[in-house]
Coordinates of C-alpha atoms and ligand atoms in Angstrom, one line a residue:
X1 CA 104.1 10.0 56.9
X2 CA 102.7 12.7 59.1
X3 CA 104.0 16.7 58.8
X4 CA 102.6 19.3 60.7
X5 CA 102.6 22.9 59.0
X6 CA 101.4 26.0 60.0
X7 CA 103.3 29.1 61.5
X8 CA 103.0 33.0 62.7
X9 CA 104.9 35.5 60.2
X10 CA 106.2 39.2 61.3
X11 CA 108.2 41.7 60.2
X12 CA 108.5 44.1 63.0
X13 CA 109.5 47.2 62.8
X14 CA 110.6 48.2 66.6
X15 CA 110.5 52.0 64.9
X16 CA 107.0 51.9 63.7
X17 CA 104.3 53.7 65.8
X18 CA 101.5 51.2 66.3
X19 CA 101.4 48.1 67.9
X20 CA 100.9 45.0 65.8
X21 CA 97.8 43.3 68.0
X22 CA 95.9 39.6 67.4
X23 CA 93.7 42.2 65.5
X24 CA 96.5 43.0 62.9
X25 CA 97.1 39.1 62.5
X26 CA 93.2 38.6 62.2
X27 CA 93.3 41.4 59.5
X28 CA 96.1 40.7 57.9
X29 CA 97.4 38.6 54.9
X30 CA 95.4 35.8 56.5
X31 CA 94.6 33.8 59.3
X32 CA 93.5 30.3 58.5
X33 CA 93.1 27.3 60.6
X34 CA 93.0 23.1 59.5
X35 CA 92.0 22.4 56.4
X36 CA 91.6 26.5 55.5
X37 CA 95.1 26.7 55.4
X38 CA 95.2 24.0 52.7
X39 CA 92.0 25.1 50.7
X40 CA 93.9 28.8 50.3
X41 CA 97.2 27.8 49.6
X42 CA 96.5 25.2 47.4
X43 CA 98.7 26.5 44.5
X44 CA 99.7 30.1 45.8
X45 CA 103.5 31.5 45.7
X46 CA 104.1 31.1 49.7
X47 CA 106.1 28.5 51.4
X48 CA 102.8 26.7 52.4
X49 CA 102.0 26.7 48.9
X50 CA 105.3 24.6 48.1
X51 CA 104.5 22.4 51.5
X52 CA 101.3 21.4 49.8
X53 CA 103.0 20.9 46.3
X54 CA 105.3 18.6 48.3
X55 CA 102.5 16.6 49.9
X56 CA 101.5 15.5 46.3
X57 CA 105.3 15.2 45.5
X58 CA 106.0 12.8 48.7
X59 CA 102.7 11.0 49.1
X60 CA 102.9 12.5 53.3
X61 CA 100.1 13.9 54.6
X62 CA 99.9 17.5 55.8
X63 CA 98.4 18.4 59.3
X64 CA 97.8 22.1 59.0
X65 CA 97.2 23.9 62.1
X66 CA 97.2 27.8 62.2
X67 CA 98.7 29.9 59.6
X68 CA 98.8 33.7 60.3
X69 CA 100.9 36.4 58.8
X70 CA 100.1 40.6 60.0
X71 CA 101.3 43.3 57.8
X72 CA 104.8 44.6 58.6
X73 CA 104.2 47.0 61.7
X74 CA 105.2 47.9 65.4
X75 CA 106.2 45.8 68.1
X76 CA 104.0 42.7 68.7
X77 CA 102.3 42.8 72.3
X78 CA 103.2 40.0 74.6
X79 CA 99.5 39.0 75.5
X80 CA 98.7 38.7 71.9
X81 CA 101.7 36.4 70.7
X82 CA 101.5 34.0 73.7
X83 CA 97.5 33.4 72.7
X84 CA 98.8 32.7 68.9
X85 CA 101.3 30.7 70.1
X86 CA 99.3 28.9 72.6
X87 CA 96.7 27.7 69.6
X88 CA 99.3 26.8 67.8
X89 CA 100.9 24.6 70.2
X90 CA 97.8 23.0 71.3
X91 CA 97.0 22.2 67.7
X92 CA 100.3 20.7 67.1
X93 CA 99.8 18.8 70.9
X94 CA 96.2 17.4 69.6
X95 CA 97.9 16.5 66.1
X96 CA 101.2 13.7 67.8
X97 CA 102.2 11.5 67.0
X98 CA 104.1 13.7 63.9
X99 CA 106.7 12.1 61.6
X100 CA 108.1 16.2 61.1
X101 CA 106.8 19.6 61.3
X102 CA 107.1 22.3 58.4
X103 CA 107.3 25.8 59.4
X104 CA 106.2 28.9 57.4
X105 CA 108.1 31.8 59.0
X106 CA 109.5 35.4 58.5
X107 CA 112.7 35.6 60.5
X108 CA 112.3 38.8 61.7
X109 CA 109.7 39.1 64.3
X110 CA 109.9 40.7 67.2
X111 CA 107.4 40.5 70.9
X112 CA 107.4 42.7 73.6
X113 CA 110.2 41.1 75.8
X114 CA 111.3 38.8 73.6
X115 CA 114.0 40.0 70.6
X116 CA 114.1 36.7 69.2
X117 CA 110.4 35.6 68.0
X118 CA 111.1 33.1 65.9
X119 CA 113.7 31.9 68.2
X120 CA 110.9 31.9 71.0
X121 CA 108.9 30.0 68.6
X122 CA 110.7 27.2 67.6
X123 CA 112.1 26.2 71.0
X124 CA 108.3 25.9 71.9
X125 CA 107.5 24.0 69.0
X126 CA 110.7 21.5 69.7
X127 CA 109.6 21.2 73.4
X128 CA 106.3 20.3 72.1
X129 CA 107.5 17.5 69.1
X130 CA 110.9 16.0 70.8
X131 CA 114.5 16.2 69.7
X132 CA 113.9 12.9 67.2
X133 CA 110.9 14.5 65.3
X134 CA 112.6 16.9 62.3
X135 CA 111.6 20.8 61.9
X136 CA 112.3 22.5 59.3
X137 CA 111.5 26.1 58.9
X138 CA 111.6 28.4 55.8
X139 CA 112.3 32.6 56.3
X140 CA 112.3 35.6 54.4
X141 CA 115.2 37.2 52.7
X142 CA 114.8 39.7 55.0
X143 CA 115.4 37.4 58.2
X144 CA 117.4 39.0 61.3
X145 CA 118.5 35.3 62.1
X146 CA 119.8 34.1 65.7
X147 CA 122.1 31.1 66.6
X148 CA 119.0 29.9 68.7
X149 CA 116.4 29.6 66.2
X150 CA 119.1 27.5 64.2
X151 CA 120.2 25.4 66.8
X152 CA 115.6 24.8 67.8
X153 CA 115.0 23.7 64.0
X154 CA 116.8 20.9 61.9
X155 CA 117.6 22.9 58.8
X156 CA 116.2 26.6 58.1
X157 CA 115.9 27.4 54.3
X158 CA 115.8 31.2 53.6
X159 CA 114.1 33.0 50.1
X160 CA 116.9 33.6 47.4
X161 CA 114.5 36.5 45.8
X162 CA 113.9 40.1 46.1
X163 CA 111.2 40.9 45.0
X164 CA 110.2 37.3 46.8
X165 CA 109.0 35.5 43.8
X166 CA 110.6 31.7 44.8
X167 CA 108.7 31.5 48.0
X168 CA 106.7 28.2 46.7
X169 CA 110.4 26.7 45.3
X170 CA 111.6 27.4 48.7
X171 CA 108.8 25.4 50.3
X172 CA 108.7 22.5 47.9
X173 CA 113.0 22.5 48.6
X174 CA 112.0 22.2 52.6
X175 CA 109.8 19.5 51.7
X176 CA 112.2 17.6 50.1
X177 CA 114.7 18.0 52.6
X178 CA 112.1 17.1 55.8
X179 CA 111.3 14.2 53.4
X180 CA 114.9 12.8 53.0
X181 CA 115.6 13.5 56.9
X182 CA 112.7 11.2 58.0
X183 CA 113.8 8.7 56.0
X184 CA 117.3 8.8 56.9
X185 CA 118.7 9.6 53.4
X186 CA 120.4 12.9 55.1
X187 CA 120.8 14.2 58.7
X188 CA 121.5 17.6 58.3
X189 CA 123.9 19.7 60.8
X190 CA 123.8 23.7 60.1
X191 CA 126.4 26.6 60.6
X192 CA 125.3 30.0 61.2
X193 CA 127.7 32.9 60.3
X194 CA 126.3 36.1 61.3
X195 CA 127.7 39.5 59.6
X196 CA 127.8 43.2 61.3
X197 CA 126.1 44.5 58.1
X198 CA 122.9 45.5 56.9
X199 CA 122.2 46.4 52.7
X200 CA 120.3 49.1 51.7
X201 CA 117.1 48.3 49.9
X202 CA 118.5 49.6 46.4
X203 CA 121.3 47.0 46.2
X204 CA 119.6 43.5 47.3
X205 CA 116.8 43.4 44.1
X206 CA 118.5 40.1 43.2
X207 CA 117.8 40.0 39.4
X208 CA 120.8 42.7 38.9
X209 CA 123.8 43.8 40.3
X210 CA 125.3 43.8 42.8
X211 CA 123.6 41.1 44.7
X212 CA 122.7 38.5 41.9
X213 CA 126.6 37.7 42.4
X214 CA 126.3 36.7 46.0
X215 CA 123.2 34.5 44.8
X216 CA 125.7 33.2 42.1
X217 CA 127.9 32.2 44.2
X218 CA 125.0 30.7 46.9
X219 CA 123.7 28.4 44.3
X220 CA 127.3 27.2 43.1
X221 CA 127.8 26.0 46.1
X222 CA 124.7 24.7 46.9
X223 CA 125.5 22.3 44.2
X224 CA 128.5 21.0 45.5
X225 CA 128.9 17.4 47.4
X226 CA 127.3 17.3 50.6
X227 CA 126.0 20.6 50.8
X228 CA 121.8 20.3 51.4
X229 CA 121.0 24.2 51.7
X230 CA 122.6 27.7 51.5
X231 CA 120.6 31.0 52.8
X232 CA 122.0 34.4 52.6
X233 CA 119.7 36.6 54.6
X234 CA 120.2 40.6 54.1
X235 CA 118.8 41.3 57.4
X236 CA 116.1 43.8 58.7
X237 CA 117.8 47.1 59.8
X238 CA 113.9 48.5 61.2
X239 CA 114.1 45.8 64.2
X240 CA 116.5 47.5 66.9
X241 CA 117.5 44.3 68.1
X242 CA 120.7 43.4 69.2
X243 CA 120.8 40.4 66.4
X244 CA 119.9 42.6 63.7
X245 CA 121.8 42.0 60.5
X246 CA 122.3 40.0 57.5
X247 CA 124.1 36.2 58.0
X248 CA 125.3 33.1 56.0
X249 CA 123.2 29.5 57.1
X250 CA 124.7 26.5 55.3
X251 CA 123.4 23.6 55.9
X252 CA 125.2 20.2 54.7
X253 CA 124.5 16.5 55.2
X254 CA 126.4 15.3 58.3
X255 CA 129.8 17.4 58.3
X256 CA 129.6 19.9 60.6
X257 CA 133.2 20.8 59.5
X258 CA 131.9 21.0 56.1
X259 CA 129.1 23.1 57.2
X260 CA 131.6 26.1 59.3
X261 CA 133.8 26.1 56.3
X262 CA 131.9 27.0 53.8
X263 CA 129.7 29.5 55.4
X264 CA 132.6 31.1 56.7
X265 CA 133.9 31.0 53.2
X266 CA 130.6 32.4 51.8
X267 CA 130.3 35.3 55.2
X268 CA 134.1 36.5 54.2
X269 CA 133.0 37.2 50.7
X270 CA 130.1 39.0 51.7
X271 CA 131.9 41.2 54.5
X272 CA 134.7 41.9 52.1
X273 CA 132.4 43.3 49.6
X274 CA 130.7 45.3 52.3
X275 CA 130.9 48.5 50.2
X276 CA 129.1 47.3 47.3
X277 CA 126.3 46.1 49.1
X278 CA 125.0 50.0 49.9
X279 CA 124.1 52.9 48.2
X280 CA 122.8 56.0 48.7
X281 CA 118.6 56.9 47.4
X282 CA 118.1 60.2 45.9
X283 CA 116.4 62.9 47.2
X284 CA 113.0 63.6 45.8
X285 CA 114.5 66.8 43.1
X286 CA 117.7 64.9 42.5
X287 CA 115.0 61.8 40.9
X288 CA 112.9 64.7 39.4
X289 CA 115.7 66.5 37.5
X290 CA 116.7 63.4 36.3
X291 CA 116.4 63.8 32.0
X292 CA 113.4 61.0 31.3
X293 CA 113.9 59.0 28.1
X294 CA 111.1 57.2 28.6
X295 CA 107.8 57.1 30.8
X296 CA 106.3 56.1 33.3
X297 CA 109.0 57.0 35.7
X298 CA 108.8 54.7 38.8
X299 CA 109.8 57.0 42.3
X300 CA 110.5 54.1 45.0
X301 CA 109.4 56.3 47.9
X302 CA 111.5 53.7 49.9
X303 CA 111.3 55.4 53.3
X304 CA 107.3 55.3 53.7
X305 CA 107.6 51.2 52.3
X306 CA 104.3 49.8 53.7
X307 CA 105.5 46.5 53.2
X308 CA 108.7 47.0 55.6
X309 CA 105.9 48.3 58.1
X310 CA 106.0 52.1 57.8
X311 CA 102.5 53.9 58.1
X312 CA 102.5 55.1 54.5
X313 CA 101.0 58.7 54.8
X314 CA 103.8 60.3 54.3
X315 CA 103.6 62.9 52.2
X316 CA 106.5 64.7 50.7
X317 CA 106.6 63.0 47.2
X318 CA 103.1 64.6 47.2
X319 CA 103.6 68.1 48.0
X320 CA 106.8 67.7 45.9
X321 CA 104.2 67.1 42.8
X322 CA 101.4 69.2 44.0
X323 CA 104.2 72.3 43.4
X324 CA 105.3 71.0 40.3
X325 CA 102.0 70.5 39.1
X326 CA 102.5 67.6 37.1
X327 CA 100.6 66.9 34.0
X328 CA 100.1 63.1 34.8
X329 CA 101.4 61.8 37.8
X330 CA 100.4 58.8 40.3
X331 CA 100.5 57.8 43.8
X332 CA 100.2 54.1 44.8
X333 CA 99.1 53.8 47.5
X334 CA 98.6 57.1 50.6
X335 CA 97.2 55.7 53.7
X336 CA 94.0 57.8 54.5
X337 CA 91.1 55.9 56.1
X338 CA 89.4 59.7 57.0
X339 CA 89.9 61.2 53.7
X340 CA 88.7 57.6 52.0
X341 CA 85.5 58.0 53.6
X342 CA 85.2 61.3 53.1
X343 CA 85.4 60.5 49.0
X344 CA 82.7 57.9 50.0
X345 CA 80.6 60.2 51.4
X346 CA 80.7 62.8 48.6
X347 CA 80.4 60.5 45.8
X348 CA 81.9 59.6 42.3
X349 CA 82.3 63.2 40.3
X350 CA 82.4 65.2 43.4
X351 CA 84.8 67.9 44.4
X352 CA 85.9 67.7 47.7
X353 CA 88.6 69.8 50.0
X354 CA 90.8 67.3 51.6
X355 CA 94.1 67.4 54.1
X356 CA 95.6 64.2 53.0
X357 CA 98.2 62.1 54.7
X358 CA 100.7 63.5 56.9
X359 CA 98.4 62.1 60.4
X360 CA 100.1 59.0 61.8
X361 CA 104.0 60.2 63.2
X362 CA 105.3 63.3 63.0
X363 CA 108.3 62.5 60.9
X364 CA 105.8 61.7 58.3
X365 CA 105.3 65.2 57.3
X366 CA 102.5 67.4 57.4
X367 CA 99.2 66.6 55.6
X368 CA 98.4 68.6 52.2
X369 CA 95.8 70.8 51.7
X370 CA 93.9 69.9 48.4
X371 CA 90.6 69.9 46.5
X372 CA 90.2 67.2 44.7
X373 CA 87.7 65.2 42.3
X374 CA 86.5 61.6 43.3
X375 CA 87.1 59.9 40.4
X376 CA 86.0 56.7 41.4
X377 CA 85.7 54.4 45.0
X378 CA 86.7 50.8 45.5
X379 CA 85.4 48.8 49.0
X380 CA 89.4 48.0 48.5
X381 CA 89.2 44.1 47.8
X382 CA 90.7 42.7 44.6
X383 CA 92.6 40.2 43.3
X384 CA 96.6 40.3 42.9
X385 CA 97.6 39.6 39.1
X386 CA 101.6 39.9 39.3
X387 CA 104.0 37.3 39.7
X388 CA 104.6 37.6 43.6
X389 CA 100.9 37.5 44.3
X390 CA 99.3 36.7 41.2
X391 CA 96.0 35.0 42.3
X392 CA 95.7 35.8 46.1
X393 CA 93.2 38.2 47.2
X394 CA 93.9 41.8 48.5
X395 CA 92.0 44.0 50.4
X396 CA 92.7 47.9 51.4
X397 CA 89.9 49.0 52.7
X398 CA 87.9 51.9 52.0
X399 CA 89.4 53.6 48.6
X400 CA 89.6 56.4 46.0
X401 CA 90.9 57.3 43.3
X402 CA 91.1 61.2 43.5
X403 CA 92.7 63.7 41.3
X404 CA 93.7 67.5 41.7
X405 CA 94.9 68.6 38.0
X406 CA 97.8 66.2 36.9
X407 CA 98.0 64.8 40.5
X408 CA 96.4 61.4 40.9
X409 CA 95.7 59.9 44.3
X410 CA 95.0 56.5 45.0
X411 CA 93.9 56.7 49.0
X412 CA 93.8 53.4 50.8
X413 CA 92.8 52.3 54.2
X414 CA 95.2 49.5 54.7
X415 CA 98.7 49.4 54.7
X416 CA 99.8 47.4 51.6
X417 CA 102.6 47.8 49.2
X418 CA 101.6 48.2 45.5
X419 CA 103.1 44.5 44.2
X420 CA 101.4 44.8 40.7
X421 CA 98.8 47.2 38.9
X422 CA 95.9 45.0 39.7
X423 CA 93.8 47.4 41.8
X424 CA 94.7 50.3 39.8
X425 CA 93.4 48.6 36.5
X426 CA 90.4 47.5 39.0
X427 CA 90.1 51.5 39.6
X428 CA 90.1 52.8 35.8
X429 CA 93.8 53.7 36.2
X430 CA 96.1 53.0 33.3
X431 CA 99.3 52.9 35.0
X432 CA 101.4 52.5 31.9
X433 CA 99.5 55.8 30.7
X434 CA 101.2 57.7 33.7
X435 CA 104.7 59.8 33.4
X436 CA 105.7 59.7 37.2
X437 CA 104.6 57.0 39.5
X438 CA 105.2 57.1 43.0
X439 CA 105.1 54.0 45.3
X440 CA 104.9 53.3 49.1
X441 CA 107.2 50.4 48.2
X442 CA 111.0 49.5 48.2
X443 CA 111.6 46.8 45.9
X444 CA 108.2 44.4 45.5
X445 CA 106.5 46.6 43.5
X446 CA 109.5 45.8 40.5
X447 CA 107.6 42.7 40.1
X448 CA 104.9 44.2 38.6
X449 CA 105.7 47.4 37.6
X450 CA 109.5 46.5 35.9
X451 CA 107.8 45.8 32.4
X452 CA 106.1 49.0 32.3
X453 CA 109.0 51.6 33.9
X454 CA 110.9 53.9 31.4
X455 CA 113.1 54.4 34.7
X456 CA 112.9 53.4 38.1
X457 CA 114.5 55.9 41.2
X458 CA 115.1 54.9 44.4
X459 CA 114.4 57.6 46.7
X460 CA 114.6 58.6 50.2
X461 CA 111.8 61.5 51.1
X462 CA 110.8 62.0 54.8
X463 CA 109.2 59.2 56.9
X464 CA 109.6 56.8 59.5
X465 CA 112.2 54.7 57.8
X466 CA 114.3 56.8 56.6
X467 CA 117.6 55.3 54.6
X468 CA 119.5 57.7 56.1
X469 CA 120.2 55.1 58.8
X470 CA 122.3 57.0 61.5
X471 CA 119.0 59.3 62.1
X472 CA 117.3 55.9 63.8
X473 CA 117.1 56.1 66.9
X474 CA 118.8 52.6 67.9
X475 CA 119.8 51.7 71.1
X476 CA 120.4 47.8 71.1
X477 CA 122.4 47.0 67.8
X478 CA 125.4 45.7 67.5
X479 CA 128.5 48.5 67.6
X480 CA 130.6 48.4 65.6
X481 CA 128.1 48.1 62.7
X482 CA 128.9 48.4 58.9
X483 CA 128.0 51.2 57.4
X484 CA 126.6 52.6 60.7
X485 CA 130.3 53.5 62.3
X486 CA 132.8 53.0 59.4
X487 CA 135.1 50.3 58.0
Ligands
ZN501 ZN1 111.2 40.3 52.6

């Protein structure tokens, strides 16, 4: 048995200000070709990861062909995805005859003319393999799913995690499922609900309430008769597409009554819930005056998340603690190539004037005058050492740790979300040592910061994606929209 994996992963954010280019992918969390792919994921927490597991499970053999995944960012340019896409085609072309291809995928990627990436992307890959040959494909939570990328694939399997911890359990559950499909134990039909709603950040971290009881209630029925797969996806609200929003995909072997039923049972529960699934972030003072019981306090400076594709310069959480002159406060992490290098050039124990962040959009604020001592510099690589990551390899760039009195800034060249405290540690930083900690992260960062925070705040400062949704500037959602324009 023959499966062909691979796949190109995007979260795009239509609001962010840079392009995402072949550049980003080649930059990114990886781009690996052939036997690469199989050398790096050998073990790791991704989807490919649990493709690979499955391999040993199943005896098949895996035919990896390109596996690339860009930060979140802007818009992908057309030029650039059709070359991707083009490889990987040609790959898969040079690879037939296949017994069934596995797909690692986001779900919410977007090109320049074309709304529905992965939609795009499947079709192409189904054109290429047949209507006989199986493909199933696995997405982030935060998918912004389409009935055309369901109706391309044989069964789609989305992450049931937030932060995304299961992503190898959901790539050894597709493997099992392509598995039983080839050899005719199942022959799964899917049914798509989509939902006019979005969730705020704060209430989809699925560990605690109130979205670990719609995961309840996904896994209960999961494990009734005839049901093969349920994914709830919360949806992507930075993608201005006209399919953005969360949805219900239940997949179940043969019945595609079955199928309807119960994800329209599971999509009514969701929508009439809709209130609990939002709620509003704090302002920056409102999380400061909070009374702290225990430290460090964890500031999710949600609007400026990195890993949703915002620049992560922003700097209003950092004037905020410049004026109150905290005694020990962090930042994790400020997006500064300029102001890295200029710690570079100056050298460990220097002092140095600085205007830091505050340079990519102008909603990100203005950048902060301060002088600073380089405490220490990093060439940005490291290796992860949480449980999302733990044992992948990082890079951001050119770094520093610099420090103006109580004010510690970690400045970073690349845009990546904080997911554990492994390049602070690699830094000197004792993170757990800290009273306030600020991070350019939504919800990842919880999975390795949760054992360490006396609190944790979600908060909404100034930057490109803001929580305060009706300031986004949308012009092809869906109307009406829950919570956008009412009931
Ligand atoms: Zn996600």
């Amino acid at each position: 048995m023959r499966i062909a994996t691979g796949g190109i992963s995007h979260e795009t954010s239509t609001f962010a200000p840079t392009p995402t280019t072949r550049r980003e992918f080649e930059n990114g969390i990886g781009f690996f070709r052939g036997g690469d792919i199989l050398a790096r994921f050998c073990g790791a927490n991704n989807c490919t990861g649990g493709f690979i597991t499955g391999a040993d499970r199943h005896g098949y053999e895996l035919v990896p062909l390109l596996w690339t995944f860009a930060y979140p960012g802007g818009l992908i340019p057309r030029a650039d995805y059709d070359a991707l896409k083009a490889e990987f085609l040609d790959g898969l072309k040079k690879a037939l005859p296949v017994d069934g291809v596995l797909l690692d995928l986001h779900g919410a990627m977007v090109v320049e003319g074309i709304d529905d990436g992965e939609g795009d992307f499947i079709a192409a890959v189904r054109r290429v393999v047949g209507q006989k040959c199986p493909i199933v494909a696995t997405f982030d939570l935060h998918g912004n799913h389409t009935q055309a990328r369901i109706d391309a694939a044989d069964a789609v399997i989305g992450f049931d995690t937030y932060p995304h911890v299961d992503m190898a359990d959901r790539g050894v559950e597709a493997a099992d499922l392509i598995v039983r499909i080839i050899r005719g134990e199942v022959r799964p039909v899917t049914a798509f609900r989509d939902l006019p709603l979005f969730w705020s950040a704060a209430c989809q971290v699925t560990g605690h309430p109130p979205i670990d009881e719609a995961f309840r209630l996904v896994h209960e029925v999961e494990r009734r008769p005839g049901i093969l797969s349920v994914t709830l996806a919360t949806g992507f609200p930075w993608a201005d597409v006209p399919h953005m929003g969360a949805s219900v995909i239940v997949v179940a072997d043969k019945d595609a009554g079955l199928a309807r039923k119960t994800a329209d049972e599971i999509g009514d529960w969701v929508w009439a819930r809709r209130e609990r699934w939002h709620r509003k972030p704090l302002t920056i003072d409102e999380a400061l005056g909070q009374q702290a019981t225990r430290f460090p306090v964890m500031l999710a400076d949600m609007a400026d998340n990195t890993g949703g594709g915002a620049p992560g310069d922003s700097t209003e959480v950092l004037r905020t603690f410049v004026e109150r002159d905290l005694r020990n406060a962090l930042i994790l992490y400020l997006v500064d190539p300029d102001v890295a290098q200029q710690a570079h050039a100056a050298g460990v124990g220097k002092r140095i004037h600085v205007d830091l962040g505050g340079k990519s959009h102008p909603m990100q604020g203005t950048p902060v005058p301060l002088d600073v001592e380089v405490v220490a510099l990093s060439d940005g690589k490291f290796t992860y050492d949480g449980p999302m990551y733990g044992g992948l390899t990082g890079d951001l760039g050119t770094s520093a740790w610099l420090r103006q009195r109580g004010v510690n800034v970690v400045v970073v060249s690349a845009r990546m979300q904080p997911l554990d405290q492994a390049f602070a540690r690699a830094l000197g930083i004792d993170c757990a040592g800290m009273e306030y900690i600020a991070v350019k992260s939504a919800v990842h960062f919880r999975s390795g910061f949760e054992r360490i925070a006396g609190a944790i705040h979600n908060i909404d400062a100034q930057a490109i994606h803001t929580h305060d949704f009706g300031r986004l500037p949308y012009r092809q959602r869906r109307k009406p929209m829950f919570p956008l324009d009412g009931k």
